[in-house]
Coordinates of C-alpha atoms in Angstrom, one line a residue:
X1388 CA 66.7 -11.1 1.5
X1389 CA 66.7 -14.9 1.4
X1390 CA 65.0 -16.0 -1.9
X1391 CA 63.7 -19.1 -0.1
X1392 CA 62.1 -17.2 2.8
X1393 CA 58.3 -17.6 2.5
X1394 CA 56.4 -14.5 1.7
X1395 CA 53.7 -13.7 4.3
X1396 CA 50.2 -13.8 2.9
X1397 CA 47.9 -10.9 3.4
X1398 CA 44.5 -11.8 4.7
X1399 CA 41.8 -10.5 2.4
X1400 CA 39.5 -7.8 3.8
X1401 CA 36.2 -9.1 5.0
X1402 CA 33.3 -8.1 2.6
X1403 CA 30.9 -5.7 4.1
X1404 CA 27.6 -7.3 5.2
X1405 CA 24.9 -7.2 2.6
X1406 CA 22.2 -4.6 3.1
X1407 CA 18.8 -6.0 4.1
X1408 CA 16.2 -5.9 1.3
X1409 CA 13.8 -2.9 1.5
X1410 CA 10.9 -5.2 2.3
X1411 CA 12.7 -6.8 5.2
X1412 CA 13.4 -3.6 7.0
X1413 CA 11.6 -3.3 10.3
X1414 CA 8.6 -1.0 10.2
X1415 CA 8.5 2.0 12.5
X1416 CA 5.5 3.6 14.1
X1417 CA 5.8 6.4 11.6
X1418 CA 5.6 3.8 8.7
X1419 CA 2.5 2.3 10.2
X1420 CA 0.9 5.7 10.8
X1421 CA 1.6 6.7 7.2
X1422 CA -0.2 3.6 5.9
X1423 CA -3.1 4.2 8.3
X1424 CA -3.5 7.8 7.0
X1425 CA -3.8 6.4 3.4
X1426 CA -6.4 3.9 4.5
X1427 CA -8.4 6.6 6.3
X1428 CA -8.4 8.8 3.1
X1429 CA -9.5 5.7 1.1
X1430 CA -12.4 5.2 3.5
X1431 CA -13.4 8.8 3.3
X1432 CA -13.3 8.7 -0.5
X1433 CA -15.5 5.5 -0.7
X1434 CA -12.7 3.3 -2.0
X1435 CA -13.0 1.1 1.1
X1436 CA -16.0 -0.1 3.1
X1437 CA -16.0 0.3 6.8
X1438 CA -15.5 -3.5 7.2
X1439 CA -12.5 -3.5 4.8
X1440 CA -11.0 -0.5 6.6
X1441 CA -11.3 -2.1 10.0
X1442 CA -9.8 -5.3 8.8
X1443 CA -6.8 -3.6 7.1
X1444 CA -6.1 -1.1 10.0
X1445 CA -5.9 -4.0 12.4
X1446 CA -3.3 -5.7 10.2
X1447 CA -1.3 -2.5 9.8
X1448 CA -0.6 -2.1 13.5
X1449 CA 0.5 -5.7 13.7
X1450 CA 2.9 -5.5 10.8
X1451 CA 6.5 -6.1 11.6
X1452 CA 8.3 -5.1 8.4
X1453 CA 7.7 -2.6 5.6
X1454 CA 7.1 -5.5 3.2
X1455 CA 4.1 -6.5 5.4
X1456 CA 2.7 -3.0 5.1
X1457 CA 2.7 -2.8 1.3
X1458 CA -0.2 -5.2 0.6
X1459 CA -2.7 -3.1 2.6
X1460 CA -2.4 -0.1 0.2
X1461 CA -1.3 -1.9 -3.0
X1462 CA -4.7 -1.4 -4.7
X1463 CA -5.1 2.2 -3.6
X1464 CA -4.0 5.2 -5.7
X1465 CA -1.8 6.6 -3.0
X1466 CA 0.2 3.4 -2.5
X1467 CA 3.4 5.1 -3.8
X1468 CA 3.5 7.2 -0.7
X1469 CA 3.6 4.2 1.5
X1470 CA 6.2 2.5 -0.6
X1471 CA 8.6 5.4 0.0
X1472 CA 8.6 5.7 3.8
X1473 CA 11.8 7.7 3.8
X1474 CA 10.4 10.5 1.7
X1475 CA 7.8 13.0 2.7
X1476 CA 4.4 12.7 1.2
X1477 CA 3.7 15.3 -1.4
X1478 CA 1.3 17.9 -0.3
X1479 CA -2.1 17.5 -1.9
X1480 CA -4.9 20.0 -1.8
X1481 CA -7.8 18.8 0.2
X1482 CA -10.8 17.6 -1.8
X1483 CA -14.0 19.5 -1.5
X1484 CA -15.9 18.6 1.7
X1485 CA -12.9 16.8 3.2
X1486 CA -12.0 18.3 6.6
X1487 CA -8.4 19.3 7.1
X1488 CA -6.9 18.3 10.4
X1489 CA -3.8 19.7 12.2
X1490 CA -0.8 17.3 12.3
X1491 CA -0.9 15.1 15.5
X1492 CA 1.1 16.5 18.4
X1493 CA 1.1 13.1 20.2
X1494 CA 1.9 9.8 18.5
X1495 CA 3.1 7.9 21.6
X1496 CA 1.8 4.4 22.3
X1497 CA 0.2 3.8 25.7
X1498 CA 0.6 0.4 27.3
X1499 CA -1.9 -0.7 30.0
X1500 CA -1.1 -4.1 31.5
X1501 CA -3.2 -5.9 34.2
X1502 CA -1.9 -9.2 35.5
X1503 CA -3.9 -10.5 38.5
X1504 CA -4.9 -6.9 39.0
X1505 CA -6.2 -3.8 37.3
X1506 CA -5.1 -0.9 35.1
X1507 CA -6.9 2.0 33.5
X1508 CA -7.0 5.4 32.0
X1509 CA -9.8 7.9 32.6
X1510 CA -10.5 11.6 33.0
X1511 CA -8.8 14.3 31.0
X1512 CA -5.9 12.8 29.1
X1513 CA -4.3 13.0 25.7
X1514 CA -4.9 9.9 23.6
X1515 CA -1.9 8.6 21.6
X1516 CA -2.4 7.1 18.1
X1517 CA -2.2 3.6 19.6
X1518 CA -3.1 2.0 23.0
X1519 CA -2.1 -1.5 23.9
X1520 CA -4.3 -3.1 26.6
X1521 CA -3.4 -6.5 28.0
X1522 CA -5.4 -8.3 30.7
X1523 CA -4.4 -11.6 32.1
X1524 CA -6.5 -12.7 35.1
X1525 CA -7.2 -9.0 35.5
X1526 CA -9.0 -6.1 34.1
X1527 CA -8.2 -3.0 32.0
X1528 CA -10.6 0.0 31.9
X1529 CA -10.1 2.7 29.1
X1530 CA -12.4 5.7 29.4
X1531 CA -12.2 8.1 26.4
X1532 CA -15.3 10.1 27.3
X1533 CA -13.3 13.1 28.6
X1534 CA -10.1 12.4 26.6
X1535 CA -8.4 14.8 24.2
X1536 CA -8.2 13.4 20.7
X1537 CA -5.2 14.9 18.8
X1538 CA -5.6 12.8 15.7
X1539 CA -8.7 11.6 13.9
X1540 CA -8.0 7.8 14.1
X1541 CA -6.7 5.8 17.0
X1542 CA -6.3 2.1 17.5
X1543 CA -6.8 0.2 20.7
X1544 CA -5.1 -3.2 20.6
X1545 CA -6.9 -5.2 23.2
X1546 CA -5.9 -8.7 24.5
X1547 CA -7.9 -10.4 27.2
X1548 CA -6.8 -13.8 28.5
X1549 CA -8.9 -15.0 31.4
X1550 CA -9.5 -11.3 32.0
X1551 CA -11.4 -8.3 30.6
X1552 CA -10.9 -5.1 28.7
X1553 CA -13.7 -2.4 29.0
X1554 CA -13.7 0.6 26.7
X1555 CA -16.0 3.6 26.8
X1556 CA -16.1 6.2 24.1
X1557 CA -18.1 9.5 23.5
X1558 CA -21.4 8.9 21.7
X1559 CA -20.4 11.1 18.8
X1560 CA -17.3 9.2 17.6
X1561 CA -17.0 6.3 15.1
X1562 CA -16.4 3.0 16.8
X1563 CA -15.2 0.0 14.8
X1564 CA -14.3 -3.6 15.6
X1565 CA -11.3 -5.5 14.2
X1566 CA -11.0 -8.3 16.8
X1567 CA -11.9 -11.9 17.5
X1568 CA -13.3 -13.8 20.4
X1569 CA -11.8 -17.3 21.0
X1570 CA -13.8 -19.1 23.7
X1571 CA -14.5 -15.5 24.8
X1572 CA -16.4 -12.4 23.8
X1573 CA -15.3 -9.5 21.6
X1574 CA -18.2 -7.2 21.8
X1575 CA -17.8 -3.8 20.1
X1576 CA -20.8 -1.7 19.3
X1577 CA -20.0 -0.6 15.8
X1578 CA -21.1 3.0 15.4
X1579 CA -20.7 5.6 12.6
X1580 CA -20.6 9.2 13.5
X1581 CA -22.6 11.8 11.5
X1582 CA -19.6 14.2 11.5
X1583 CA -16.9 13.1 9.0
X1584 CA -14.3 14.9 11.1
X1585 CA -15.3 12.9 14.3
X1586 CA -12.6 10.7 15.8
X1587 CA -12.5 7.1 14.7
X1588 CA -11.7 4.4 17.4
X1589 CA -10.7 1.0 16.0
X1590 CA -10.6 -1.8 18.6
X1591 CA -8.5 -4.8 17.4
X1592 CA -7.1 -7.8 19.1
X1593 CA -8.6 -10.9 20.6
X1594 CA -10.2 -12.5 23.7
X1595 CA -9.4 -16.0 25.0
X1596 CA -11.6 -17.2 27.8
X1597 CA -12.1 -13.5 28.5
X1598 CA -13.9 -10.5 27.2
X1599 CA -13.4 -7.2 25.4
X1600 CA -16.3 -4.7 25.4
X1601 CA -16.4 -1.3 23.8
X1602 CA -19.4 0.9 23.5
X1603 CA -20.5 4.6 23.6
X1604 CA -21.4 6.3 26.8
X1605 CA -24.7 8.2 26.5
X1606 CA -24.5 11.9 27.3
X1607 CA -20.7 12.1 26.7
X1608 CA -19.6 13.9 23.6
X1609 CA -16.3 15.1 22.1
X1610 CA -16.5 18.9 22.3
X1611 CA -13.5 19.8 20.3
X1612 CA -11.3 17.5 18.2
X1613 CA -8.5 20.1 18.0
X1614 CA -8.5 20.8 21.8

């Protein structure tokens, strides 16, 4: 071999891409649901007021990353469960007087979109954990008076822009507001059910030159939460 022949250089292997920080990982629906369950338990135990719960739950379902979820439960004793979304939560015995519920069979998100038209859900239907309602120069009607609730807490994310979203719930459920009207109306008739096991409907979102209305319908009641 010629001693003066140049020796070919070996290109160094590319370094593997750095893993994203845990706080920057995108949050999944399961991550949001896990934090929502912690907030519900904190409300039942008196650690949060109804107003604090409504404000936090609205932010939970708008969070994009796991890091954005952490502050909502940082001051609660079960915050460690939310900080470990990949691990199963340890089973804890139910406290006295706290109703136990079966695990939800449906966690799908419903999307109702009305643009220069209308959309709606009514009659006998299974309610997912979250429903997105968007009305732009149109109207969305959500009737929960005959719906089947498969989990205790659901969130309706309502957005009305030059349009309207109308929500009707049974009179024996808890109804809470976590939304804002901007040159529009966000009218939610806050109601607390007497039964601690009754479904909780949280209406979040905003109305811009439009309106969001949610209220109970008299004479309509949830017959069986576990139907």
